[in-house]
PDB file of C-alpha atoms in Angstrom:
ATOM      1  CA  MET A   1       0.000   0.000   0.000  1.00 64.00           C
ATOM      2  CA  SER A   2       1.082   3.564  -0.652  1.00 89.00           C
ATOM      3  CA  ALA A   3       2.060   5.754   2.276  1.00 96.00           C
ATOM      4  CA  THR A   4      -0.228   8.236   3.989  1.00 97.00           C
ATOM      5  CA  ILE A   5       0.544  11.670   2.537  1.00 97.00           C
ATOM      6  CA  ILE A   6       1.085  14.244   5.274  1.00 98.00           C
ATOM      7  CA  ASP A   7      -0.597  17.406   3.963  1.00 97.00           C
ATOM      8  CA  GLY A   8       1.614  20.311   5.046  1.00 97.00           C
ATOM      9  CA  LYS A   9      -0.660  22.936   3.489  1.00 97.00           C
ATOM     10  CA  ALA A  10      -3.661  21.810   5.509  1.00 97.00           C
ATOM     11  CA  PHE A  11      -1.597  21.395   8.678  1.00 97.00           C
ATOM     12  CA  ALA A  12      -0.085  24.882   8.289  1.00 97.00           C
ATOM     13  CA  ALA A  13      -3.543  26.393   7.726  1.00 98.00           C
ATOM     14  CA  ASP A  14      -4.685  24.770  10.973  1.00 97.00           C
ATOM     15  CA  ILE A  15      -1.658  26.175  12.833  1.00 98.00           C
ATOM     16  CA  ARG A  16      -2.343  29.668  11.476  1.00 98.00           C
ATOM     17  CA  GLY A  17      -5.971  29.357  12.548  1.00 98.00           C
ATOM     18  CA  ARG A  18      -4.950  28.377  16.063  1.00 98.00           C
ATOM     19  CA  VAL A  19      -2.488  31.275  16.190  1.00 98.00           C
ATOM     20  CA  ALA A  20      -5.226  33.692  15.070  1.00 98.00           C
ATOM     21  CA  GLU A  21      -7.532  32.431  17.835  1.00 98.00           C
ATOM     22  CA  GLN A  22      -4.849  32.955  20.485  1.00 97.00           C
ATOM     23  CA  VAL A  23      -3.975  36.411  19.120  1.00 98.00           C
ATOM     24  CA  ALA A  24      -7.635  37.424  19.391  1.00 98.00           C
ATOM     25  CA  ILE A  25      -7.689  36.221  23.008  1.00 96.00           C
ATOM     26  CA  LEU A  26      -4.508  38.189  23.803  1.00 97.00           C
ATOM     27  CA  LYS A  27      -6.037  41.342  22.367  1.00 97.00           C
ATOM     28  CA  GLU A  28      -9.388  40.924  24.136  1.00 97.00           C
ATOM     29  CA  ALA A  29      -8.141  39.780  27.536  1.00 97.00           C
ATOM     30  CA  HIS A  30      -4.850  41.654  27.834  1.00 97.00           C
ATOM     31  CA  GLY A  31      -4.774  44.417  25.210  1.00 97.00           C
ATOM     32  CA  ILE A  32      -1.644  42.867  23.661  1.00 98.00           C
ATOM     33  CA  THR A  33      -1.054  42.609  19.913  1.00 98.00           C
ATOM     34  CA  PRO A  34       1.955  40.459  18.989  1.00 98.00           C
ATOM     35  CA  GLY A  35       4.286  42.242  16.585  1.00 98.00           C
ATOM     36  CA  LEU A  36       6.728  40.747  14.068  1.00 98.00           C
ATOM     37  CA  ALA A  37       9.500  42.844  12.506  1.00 98.00           C
ATOM     38  CA  VAL A  38      11.116  41.540   9.320  1.00 97.00           C
ATOM     39  CA  VAL A  39      14.298  43.138   7.992  1.00 97.00           C
ATOM     40  CA  LEU A  40      15.282  42.685   4.342  1.00 96.00           C
ATOM     41  CA  VAL A  41      18.636  43.938   3.076  1.00 97.00           C
ATOM     42  CA  GLY A  42      18.978  44.133  -0.704  1.00 94.00           C
ATOM     43  CA  ALA A  43      16.609  42.870  -3.364  1.00 87.00           C
ATOM     44  CA  ASP A  44      17.101  39.117  -3.633  1.00 85.00           C
ATOM     45  CA  PRO A  45      14.026  37.940  -5.626  1.00 86.00           C
ATOM     46  CA  ALA A  46      13.395  34.815  -3.529  1.00 84.00           C
ATOM     47  CA  SER A  47      13.724  36.802  -0.310  1.00 88.00           C
ATOM     48  CA  GLU A  48      11.347  39.461  -1.649  1.00 89.00           C
ATOM     49  CA  VAL A  49       8.653  36.839  -2.256  1.00 88.00           C
ATOM     50  CA  TYR A  50       9.208  35.258   1.139  1.00 87.00           C
ATOM     51  CA  VAL A  51       9.044  38.584   2.981  1.00 91.00           C
ATOM     52  CA  ARG A  52       5.798  39.523   1.228  1.00 92.00           C
ATOM     53  CA  SER A  53       4.276  36.191   2.241  1.00 92.00           C
ATOM     54  CA  LYS A  54       5.374  36.654   5.838  1.00 93.00           C
ATOM     55  CA  GLY A  55       3.912  40.164   5.974  1.00 94.00           C
ATOM     56  CA  ARG A  56       0.571  39.081   4.491  1.00 96.00           C
ATOM     57  CA  MET A  57       0.171  36.084   6.805  1.00 97.00           C
ATOM     58  CA  THR A  58       1.212  38.109   9.855  1.00 97.00           C
ATOM     59  CA  VAL A  59      -1.636  40.547   9.221  1.00 97.00           C
ATOM     60  CA  GLU A  60      -4.089  37.720   8.443  1.00 98.00           C
ATOM     61  CA  VAL A  61      -3.652  36.214  11.931  1.00 98.00           C
ATOM     62  CA  GLY A  62      -4.196  39.619  13.552  1.00 98.00           C
ATOM     63  CA  MET A  63      -0.588  40.511  14.387  1.00 98.00           C
ATOM     64  CA  GLU A  64       1.264  43.742  13.711  1.00 98.00           C
ATOM     65  CA  SER A  65       3.675  43.520  10.780  1.00 97.00           C
ATOM     66  CA  PHE A  66       6.722  45.795  10.681  1.00 97.00           C
ATOM     67  CA  GLU A  67       8.805  45.618   7.508  1.00 96.00           C
ATOM     68  CA  HIS A  68      12.193  47.292   7.164  1.00 97.00           C
ATOM     69  CA  ARG A  69      13.745  47.252   3.682  1.00 96.00           C
ATOM     70  CA  LEU A  70      17.345  48.391   3.436  1.00 97.00           C
ATOM     71  CA  SER A  71      19.473  48.893   0.347  1.00 96.00           C
ATOM     72  CA  GLU A  72      22.170  46.423  -0.692  1.00 96.00           C
ATOM     73  CA  ASP A  73      24.929  48.863   0.275  1.00 96.00           C
ATOM     74  CA  THR A  74      23.639  49.461   3.812  1.00 98.00           C
ATOM     75  CA  SER A  75      26.513  49.232   6.269  1.00 98.00           C
ATOM     76  CA  GLU A  76      26.629  46.515   8.894  1.00 98.00           C
ATOM     77  CA  ALA A  77      26.730  49.225  11.565  1.00 98.00           C
ATOM     78  CA  ASP A  78      23.448  50.686  10.308  1.00 98.00           C
ATOM     79  CA  LEU A  79      21.816  47.256  10.271  1.00 98.00           C
ATOM     80  CA  LEU A  80      22.992  46.589  13.829  1.00 98.00           C
ATOM     81  CA  ALA A  81      21.612  49.976  14.889  1.00 98.00           C
ATOM     82  CA  LEU A  82      18.204  49.000  13.479  1.00 98.00           C
ATOM     83  CA  VAL A  83      18.326  45.647  15.290  1.00 98.00           C
ATOM     84  CA  ASN A  84      19.101  47.429  18.561  1.00 98.00           C
ATOM     85  CA  LYS A  85      16.157  49.785  17.964  1.00 98.00           C
ATOM     86  CA  LEU A  86      13.827  46.824  17.402  1.00 98.00           C
ATOM     87  CA  ASN A  87      15.205  45.093  20.501  1.00 98.00           C
ATOM     88  CA  ALA A  88      14.087  48.099  22.553  1.00 98.00           C
ATOM     89  CA  ASP A  89      10.651  48.473  20.927  1.00 98.00           C
ATOM     90  CA  PRO A  90       7.939  46.993  23.205  1.00 97.00           C
ATOM     91  CA  LYS A  91       5.548  46.637  20.232  1.00 98.00           C
ATOM     92  CA  VAL A  92       7.970  44.229  18.550  1.00 98.00           C
ATOM     93  CA  HIS A  93       7.916  40.721  20.026  1.00 98.00           C
ATOM     94  CA  GLY A  94       9.666  38.933  17.176  1.00 98.00           C
ATOM     95  CA  ILE A  95      12.591  39.999  14.974  1.00 98.00           C
ATOM     96  CA  LEU A  96      13.644  38.226  11.811  1.00 97.00           C
ATOM     97  CA  VAL A  97      16.557  39.349   9.656  1.00 97.00           C
ATOM     98  CA  GLN A  98      16.082  37.720   6.258  1.00 95.00           C
ATOM     99  CA  LEU A  99      19.031  35.640   5.096  1.00 94.00           C
ATOM    100  CA  PRO A 100      21.226  35.637   3.094  1.00 93.00           C
ATOM    101  CA  LEU A 101      22.721  39.022   3.893  1.00 96.00           C
ATOM    102  CA  PRO A 102      25.052  40.877   1.514  1.00 95.00           C
ATOM    103  CA  LYS A 103      28.618  39.572   1.503  1.00 95.00           C
ATOM    104  CA  HIS A 104      30.033  42.599   3.340  1.00 96.00           C
ATOM    105  CA  MET A 105      27.984  41.724   6.437  1.00 97.00           C
ATOM    106  CA  ASN A 106      28.756  39.171   9.149  1.00 98.00           C
ATOM    107  CA  SER A 107      25.543  37.164   9.450  1.00 97.00           C
ATOM    108  CA  ASP A 108      26.513  35.622  12.796  1.00 97.00           C
ATOM    109  CA  ALA A 109      27.189  39.036  14.320  1.00 98.00           C
ATOM    110  CA  VAL A 110      23.843  40.351  13.105  1.00 98.00           C
ATOM    111  CA  ILE A 111      21.846  37.330  14.293  1.00 98.00           C
ATOM    112  CA  ASN A 112      23.558  37.362  17.675  1.00 98.00           C
ATOM    113  CA  ALA A 113      22.717  41.058  18.088  1.00 98.00           C
ATOM    114  CA  ILE A 114      19.009  40.183  18.216  1.00 98.00           C
ATOM    115  CA  ASP A 115      17.498  39.912  21.701  1.00 98.00           C
ATOM    116  CA  PRO A 116      17.291  36.101  22.208  1.00 98.00           C
ATOM    117  CA  ALA A 117      13.750  36.489  23.541  1.00 98.00           C
ATOM    118  CA  LYS A 118      12.748  38.090  20.214  1.00 98.00           C
ATOM    119  CA  ASP A 119      14.777  35.712  18.021  1.00 98.00           C
ATOM    120  CA  VAL A 120      11.798  33.984  16.390  1.00 98.00           C
ATOM    121  CA  ASP A 121      14.096  32.269  13.868  1.00 97.00           C
ATOM    122  CA  GLY A 122      15.815  30.484  16.768  1.00 98.00           C
ATOM    123  CA  PHE A 123      19.297  31.141  15.344  1.00 97.00           C
ATOM    124  CA  HIS A 124      20.831  33.159  18.217  1.00 98.00           C
ATOM    125  CA  ILE A 125      23.672  31.310  19.919  1.00 98.00           C
ATOM    126  CA  SER A 126      21.810  31.512  23.256  1.00 98.00           C
ATOM    127  CA  ASN A 127      18.765  29.776  21.814  1.00 98.00           C
ATOM    128  CA  VAL A 128      20.983  27.182  20.149  1.00 98.00           C
ATOM    129  CA  GLY A 129      22.572  26.444  23.529  1.00 97.00           C
ATOM    130  CA  LEU A 130      19.261  26.356  25.383  1.00 98.00           C
ATOM    131  CA  LEU A 131      17.761  23.938  22.869  1.00 97.00           C
ATOM    132  CA  GLY A 132      20.862  21.748  22.971  1.00 96.00           C
ATOM    133  CA  THR A 133      20.659  21.470  26.756  1.00 96.00           C
ATOM    134  CA  GLY A 134      16.917  20.793  26.843  1.00 94.00           C
ATOM    135  CA  GLN A 135      15.918  24.168  28.233  1.00 95.00           C
ATOM    136  CA  LYS A 136      13.184  26.565  27.112  1.00 94.00           C
ATOM    137  CA  ALA A 137      14.276  28.217  23.848  1.00 96.00           C
ATOM    138  CA  MET A 138      13.012  29.835  20.706  1.00 98.00           C
ATOM    139  CA  VAL A 139      13.054  26.888  18.294  1.00 97.00           C
ATOM    140  CA  PRO A 140      13.982  27.232  14.592  1.00 98.00           C
ATOM    141  CA  CYS A 141      10.803  27.278  12.527  1.00 97.00           C
ATOM    142  CA  THR A 142      11.430  24.440  10.069  1.00 97.00           C
ATOM    143  CA  PRO A 143      12.443  21.830  12.681  1.00 98.00           C
ATOM    144  CA  LEU A 144       9.532  22.971  14.867  1.00 98.00           C
ATOM    145  CA  GLY A 145       7.166  22.383  11.954  1.00 98.00           C
ATOM    146  CA  CYS A 146       8.627  18.928  11.367  1.00 98.00           C
ATOM    147  CA  LEU A 147       8.186  18.071  15.043  1.00 98.00           C
ATOM    148  CA  MET A 148       4.566  19.248  15.025  1.00 98.00           C
ATOM    149  CA  MET A 149       3.767  17.013  12.041  1.00 98.00           C
ATOM    150  CA  LEU A 150       5.524  14.030  13.630  1.00 98.00           C
ATOM    151  CA  ARG A 151       3.669  14.503  16.906  1.00 97.00           C
ATOM    152  CA  ASP A 152       0.370  14.768  15.067  1.00 96.00           C
ATOM    153  CA  HIS A 153       0.967  11.619  13.016  1.00 97.00           C
ATOM    154  CA  LEU A 154       2.821   9.411  15.504  1.00 98.00           C
ATOM    155  CA  GLY A 155       1.859  10.669  18.945  1.00 97.00           C
ATOM    156  CA  ASP A 156       4.365   9.236  21.426  1.00 97.00           C
ATOM    157  CA  MET A 157       7.766   8.821  19.742  1.00 98.00           C
ATOM    158  CA  SER A 158       9.584   7.461  22.775  1.00 98.00           C
ATOM    159  CA  GLY A 159      12.032   4.703  21.856  1.00 98.00           C
ATOM    160  CA  LYS A 160      11.701   5.112  18.103  1.00 98.00           C
ATOM    161  CA  GLU A 161      14.871   5.194  16.029  1.00 98.00           C
ATOM    162  CA  ALA A 162      15.255   8.433  14.081  1.00 98.00           C
ATOM    163  CA  VAL A 163      17.775   9.404  11.428  1.00 98.00           C
ATOM    164  CA  VAL A 164      18.318  13.034  10.448  1.00 98.00           C
ATOM    165  CA  ILE A 165      20.106  13.372   7.115  1.00 98.00           C
ATOM    166  CA  GLY A 166      21.996  16.679   7.131  1.00 97.00           C
ATOM    167  CA  ARG A 167      23.896  18.494   9.873  1.00 96.00           C
ATOM    168  CA  SER A 168      23.096  22.160   9.207  1.00 96.00           C
ATOM    169  CA  ASN A 169      22.643  24.595  12.071  1.00 95.00           C
ATOM    170  CA  ILE A 170      19.271  25.611  10.624  1.00 95.00           C
ATOM    171  CA  VAL A 171      17.602  22.191  10.336  1.00 97.00           C
ATOM    172  CA  GLY A 172      19.739  19.108  10.968  1.00 98.00           C
ATOM    173  CA  LYS A 173      21.232  19.825  14.387  1.00 98.00           C
ATOM    174  CA  PRO A 174      18.151  21.418  15.989  1.00 98.00           C
ATOM    175  CA  MET A 175      15.974  18.631  14.556  1.00 98.00           C
ATOM    176  CA  ALA A 176      18.183  16.061  16.243  1.00 98.00           C
ATOM    177  CA  HIS A 177      17.866  17.883  19.582  1.00 98.00           C
ATOM    178  CA  LEU A 178      14.070  18.027  19.249  1.00 98.00           C
ATOM    179  CA  LEU A 179      13.884  14.301  18.531  1.00 98.00           C
ATOM    180  CA  LEU A 180      16.114  13.590  21.519  1.00 98.00           C
ATOM    181  CA  GLY A 181      13.643  15.626  23.545  1.00 97.00           C
ATOM    182  CA  GLU A 182      10.949  13.188  22.389  1.00 97.00           C
ATOM    183  CA  SER A 183      13.105  10.290  23.712  1.00 98.00           C
ATOM    184  CA  CYS A 184      13.987   8.984  20.258  1.00 98.00           C
ATOM    185  CA  THR A 185      17.289   7.234  19.562  1.00 98.00           C
ATOM    186  CA  VAL A 186      18.842   9.710  17.128  1.00 98.00           C
ATOM    187  CA  SER A 187      21.540   9.426  14.466  1.00 98.00           C
ATOM    188  CA  ILE A 188      22.743  12.269  12.243  1.00 98.00           C
ATOM    189  CA  ALA A 189      23.861  11.140   8.798  1.00 97.00           C
ATOM    190  CA  HIS A 190      25.821  13.398   6.453  1.00 94.00           C
ATOM    191  CA  SER A 191      28.092  13.488   3.420  1.00 87.00           C
ATOM    192  CA  ARG A 192      30.813  11.433   5.123  1.00 93.00           C
ATOM    193  CA  THR A 193      28.577   8.813   6.695  1.00 96.00           C
ATOM    194  CA  LYS A 194      29.676   5.330   5.630  1.00 96.00           C
ATOM    195  CA  ASP A 195      26.982   2.988   4.317  1.00 96.00           C
ATOM    196  CA  ILE A 196      24.396   5.749   4.660  1.00 97.00           C
ATOM    197  CA  ALA A 197      21.675   3.620   3.078  1.00 97.00           C
ATOM    198  CA  ASP A 198      22.070   1.015   5.836  1.00 97.00           C
ATOM    199  CA  VAL A 199      21.938   3.745   8.498  1.00 98.00           C
ATOM    200  CA  VAL A 200      18.693   5.149   7.063  1.00 98.00           C
ATOM    201  CA  ARG A 201      17.123   1.678   6.760  1.00 98.00           C
ATOM    202  CA  ARG A 202      17.179   1.329  10.572  1.00 97.00           C
ATOM    203  CA  ALA A 203      14.997   4.383  11.059  1.00 98.00           C
ATOM    204  CA  ASP A 204      11.374   4.510  12.138  1.00 98.00           C
ATOM    205  CA  ILE A 205      11.583   8.258  11.449  1.00 98.00           C
ATOM    206  CA  VAL A 206      13.604   9.809   8.616  1.00 98.00           C
ATOM    207  CA  VAL A 207      14.088  13.567   8.336  1.00 98.00           C
ATOM    208  CA  ALA A 208      15.877  14.428   5.076  1.00 98.00           C
ATOM    209  CA  ALA A 209      17.471  17.883   5.050  1.00 97.00           C
ATOM    210  CA  VAL A 210      20.590  17.617   2.925  1.00 96.00           C
ATOM    211  CA  GLY A 211      19.742  19.700  -0.165  1.00 93.00           C
ATOM    212  CA  ARG A 212      20.377  17.001  -2.781  1.00 95.00           C
ATOM    213  CA  SER A 213      17.640  16.143  -5.234  1.00 95.00           C
ATOM    214  CA  LYS A 214      16.135  12.660  -4.678  1.00 95.00           C
ATOM    215  CA  MET A 215      19.202  11.498  -2.754  1.00 96.00           C
ATOM    216  CA  VAL A 216      17.163   9.212  -0.494  1.00 97.00           C
ATOM    217  CA  ARG A 217      15.977   6.249  -2.549  1.00 97.00           C
ATOM    218  CA  GLY A 218      12.961   4.106  -1.941  1.00 97.00           C
ATOM    219  CA  ASP A 219      15.053   1.071  -0.979  1.00 97.00           C
ATOM    220  CA  TRP A 220      16.658   3.120   1.800  1.00 98.00           C
ATOM    221  CA  ILE A 221      13.341   3.355   3.636  1.00 98.00           C
ATOM    222  CA  LYS A 222      12.285   0.901   6.334  1.00 98.00           C
ATOM    223  CA  PRO A 223       8.793  -0.432   5.586  1.00 97.00           C
ATOM    224  CA  GLY A 224       6.261   1.639   7.504  1.00 98.00           C
ATOM    225  CA  ALA A 225       8.693   4.432   8.408  1.00 98.00           C
ATOM    226  CA  THR A 226       7.579   8.068   8.646  1.00 98.00           C
ATOM    227  CA  VAL A 227       9.513  10.265   6.196  1.00 98.00           C
ATOM    228  CA  ILE A 228       9.761  14.045   6.537  1.00 98.00           C
ATOM    229  CA  ASP A 229      11.325  15.623   3.451  1.00 98.00           C
ATOM    230  CA  VAL A 230      12.709  19.109   4.136  1.00 97.00           C
ATOM    231  CA  GLY A 231      14.529  19.409   0.799  1.00 96.00           C
ATOM    232  CA  ILE A 232      13.459  21.937  -1.830  1.00 92.00           C
ATOM    233  CA  ASN A 233      15.400  21.445  -5.052  1.00 91.00           C
ATOM    234  CA  ARG A 234      14.584  22.976  -8.430  1.00 89.00           C
ATOM    235  CA  VAL A 235      15.238  20.587 -11.316  1.00 90.00           C
ATOM    236  CA  GLU A 236      14.654  20.650 -15.046  1.00 87.00           C
ATOM    237  CA  ALA A 237      11.358  19.337 -16.353  1.00 83.00           C
ATOM    238  CA  GLU A 238       9.902  18.728 -19.792  1.00 77.00           C
ATOM    239  CA  GLY A 239       9.546  21.666 -22.157  1.00 78.00           C
ATOM    240  CA  GLY A 240      12.444  23.603 -20.673  1.00 80.00           C
ATOM    241  CA  LYS A 241      10.511  24.276 -17.468  1.00 86.00           C
ATOM    242  CA  THR A 242      11.544  23.508 -13.903  1.00 89.00           C
ATOM    243  CA  ARG A 243       9.839  21.826 -10.977  1.00 90.00           C
ATOM    244  CA  LEU A 244      10.442  21.369  -7.273  1.00 91.00           C
ATOM    245  CA  VAL A 245      11.485  18.036  -5.804  1.00 94.00           C
ATOM    246  CA  GLY A 246      12.662  16.987  -2.376  1.00 96.00           C
ATOM    247  CA  ASP A 247      15.681  15.167  -1.024  1.00 97.00           C
ATOM    248  CA  VAL A 248      13.657  11.929  -1.140  1.00 98.00           C
ATOM    249  CA  ASP A 249      12.644  10.028  -4.263  1.00 97.00           C
ATOM    250  CA  PHE A 250       8.975  10.514  -3.441  1.00 97.00           C
ATOM    251  CA  ASP A 251       7.449   8.123  -5.980  1.00 96.00           C
ATOM    252  CA  ALA A 252       9.636   5.238  -4.838  1.00 97.00           C
ATOM    253  CA  ALA A 253       9.573   6.026  -1.117  1.00 98.00           C
ATOM    254  CA  LYS A 254       5.789   6.356  -0.880  1.00 97.00           C
ATOM    255  CA  GLU A 255       5.452   2.687  -1.848  1.00 97.00           C
ATOM    256  CA  VAL A 256       7.475   1.670   1.209  1.00 97.00           C
ATOM    257  CA  ALA A 257       6.947   4.313   3.876  1.00 98.00           C
ATOM    258  CA  GLY A 258       4.015   4.427   6.260  1.00 98.00           C
ATOM    259  CA  ALA A 259       3.709   8.194   5.870  1.00 98.00           C
ATOM    260  CA  ILE A 260       5.580  10.839   3.897  1.00 98.00           C
ATOM    261  CA  THR A 261       5.541  14.583   3.227  1.00 98.00           C
ATOM    262  CA  PRO A 262       5.389  15.704  -0.408  1.00 97.00           C
ATOM    263  CA  VAL A 263       7.447  18.437  -2.079  1.00 96.00           C
ATOM    264  CA  PRO A 264       5.981  20.927  -2.604  1.00 95.00           C
ATOM    265  CA  GLY A 265       3.151  21.042  -0.091  1.00 96.00           C
ATOM    266  CA  GLY A 266       4.800  19.328   2.847  1.00 96.00           C
ATOM    267  CA  VAL A 267       7.268  20.976   5.223  1.00 97.00           C
ATOM    268  CA  GLY A 268       7.500  24.266   3.269  1.00 94.00           C
ATOM    269  CA  PRO A 269       4.155  25.786   4.338  1.00 95.00           C
ATOM    270  CA  MET A 270       4.914  24.962   7.969  1.00 96.00           C
ATOM    271  CA  THR A 271       7.880  27.327   8.167  1.00 94.00           C
ATOM    272  CA  ILE A 272       5.901  30.577   8.064  1.00 95.00           C
ATOM    273  CA  ALA A 273       3.142  29.063  10.215  1.00 97.00           C
ATOM    274  CA  CYS A 274       5.734  28.255  12.887  1.00 98.00           C
ATOM    275  CA  LEU A 275       7.259  31.718  12.571  1.00 98.00           C
ATOM    276  CA  LEU A 276       3.854  33.125  13.527  1.00 98.00           C
ATOM    277  CA  ALA A 277       3.563  30.585  16.343  1.00 98.00           C
ATOM    278  CA  ASN A 278       6.997  31.622  17.642  1.00 98.00           C
ATOM    279  CA  THR A 279       6.002  35.294  17.575  1.00 98.00           C
ATOM    280  CA  LEU A 280       2.891  34.488  19.602  1.00 98.00           C
ATOM    281  CA  THR A 281       5.006  32.474  22.049  1.00 98.00           C
ATOM    282  CA  ALA A 282       7.491  35.350  22.383  1.00 98.00           C
ATOM    283  CA  ALA A 283       4.653  37.805  23.110  1.00 98.00           C
ATOM    284  CA  CYS A 284       3.246  35.522  25.802  1.00 98.00           C
ATOM    285  CA  ARG A 285       6.643  35.020  27.423  1.00 97.00           C
ATOM    286  CA  ALA A 286       7.399  38.761  27.348  1.00 97.00           C
ATOM    287  CA  ASN A 287       4.207  39.454  29.286  1.00 97.00           C
ATOM    288  CA  GLY A 288       4.430  36.579  31.749  1.00 97.00           C
ATOM    289  CA  LEU A 289       1.467  34.747  30.237  1.00 97.00           C
ATOM    290  CA  ALA A 290       0.945  31.044  29.648  1.00 95.00           C
ATOM    291  CA  GLU A 291       2.372  29.827  26.356  1.00 93.00           C
ATOM    292  CA  PRO A 292      -0.064  28.710  23.662  1.00 91.00           C
ATOM    293  CA  GLU A 293      -0.648  24.977  23.994  1.00 90.00           C
ATOM    294  CA  GLY A 294       0.570  22.840  21.119  1.00 91.00           C
ATOM    295  CA  LEU A 295       2.339  25.679  19.326  1.00 94.00           C
ATOM    296  CA  THR A 296       5.748  25.362  20.925  1.00 91.00           C
ATOM    297  CA  VAL A 297       8.018  22.699  22.415  1.00 89.00           C
TER     298      VAL A 297
END
């Protein structure tokens, strides 16, 4: 039998709806409107599209959206000054500096200048450390979305064997920490892993986040495993067009797996939904209120 397809679009829409409900409650009961500030430096086309989507969805769930667009030649000092201004602004609960930044800027320095409590991307070194030691942190959006889908589909993951393919700071490493927090037995596979197919075949849960088109073949998948495909790769299609595919050979894997996310329409929509959830969480924490249930770790 073919695998259950985990519908990321529908799941993300549900998350946004739950965020909107909680935002309405915050406004009515406490007079608080969560605010998200997004900073875009330069005019990268993909970043432009992403920032517009973030702004539109922020408003749709009832939050305040603050967009700051800076020219490509903005100095790092001026960007850091803006970050410091946003850190001090009580109306701003979440700050996101869109990556990549221009080459003359130090991305780590900029990210680490953000107040960790407002770091809704979860990239600040303090949040990385808190997550790694099992403490309360702002969690990177994509791994958080993956975890939400796994919890929804599997429930208790205690004792399951999980393999994360990819060791990036944005997805692979935080995903491994989140799975450890669920009491999974976790392996991280990467470009130098020997016999990687055999490693993946052990897994009840596979999270593929390596950035290589269809790297994970169907015969790598343990029958009945749950497969979360984070990869977004643009490849050539018929007629000179292009299409998006994941890191997993979807057509082959779906015949073996118990459940699988498609590309597109799987993990991708969850990223912005979790950004909104993180902003709501940050607003609650800043005001000493209970965190929204089911929208954070």
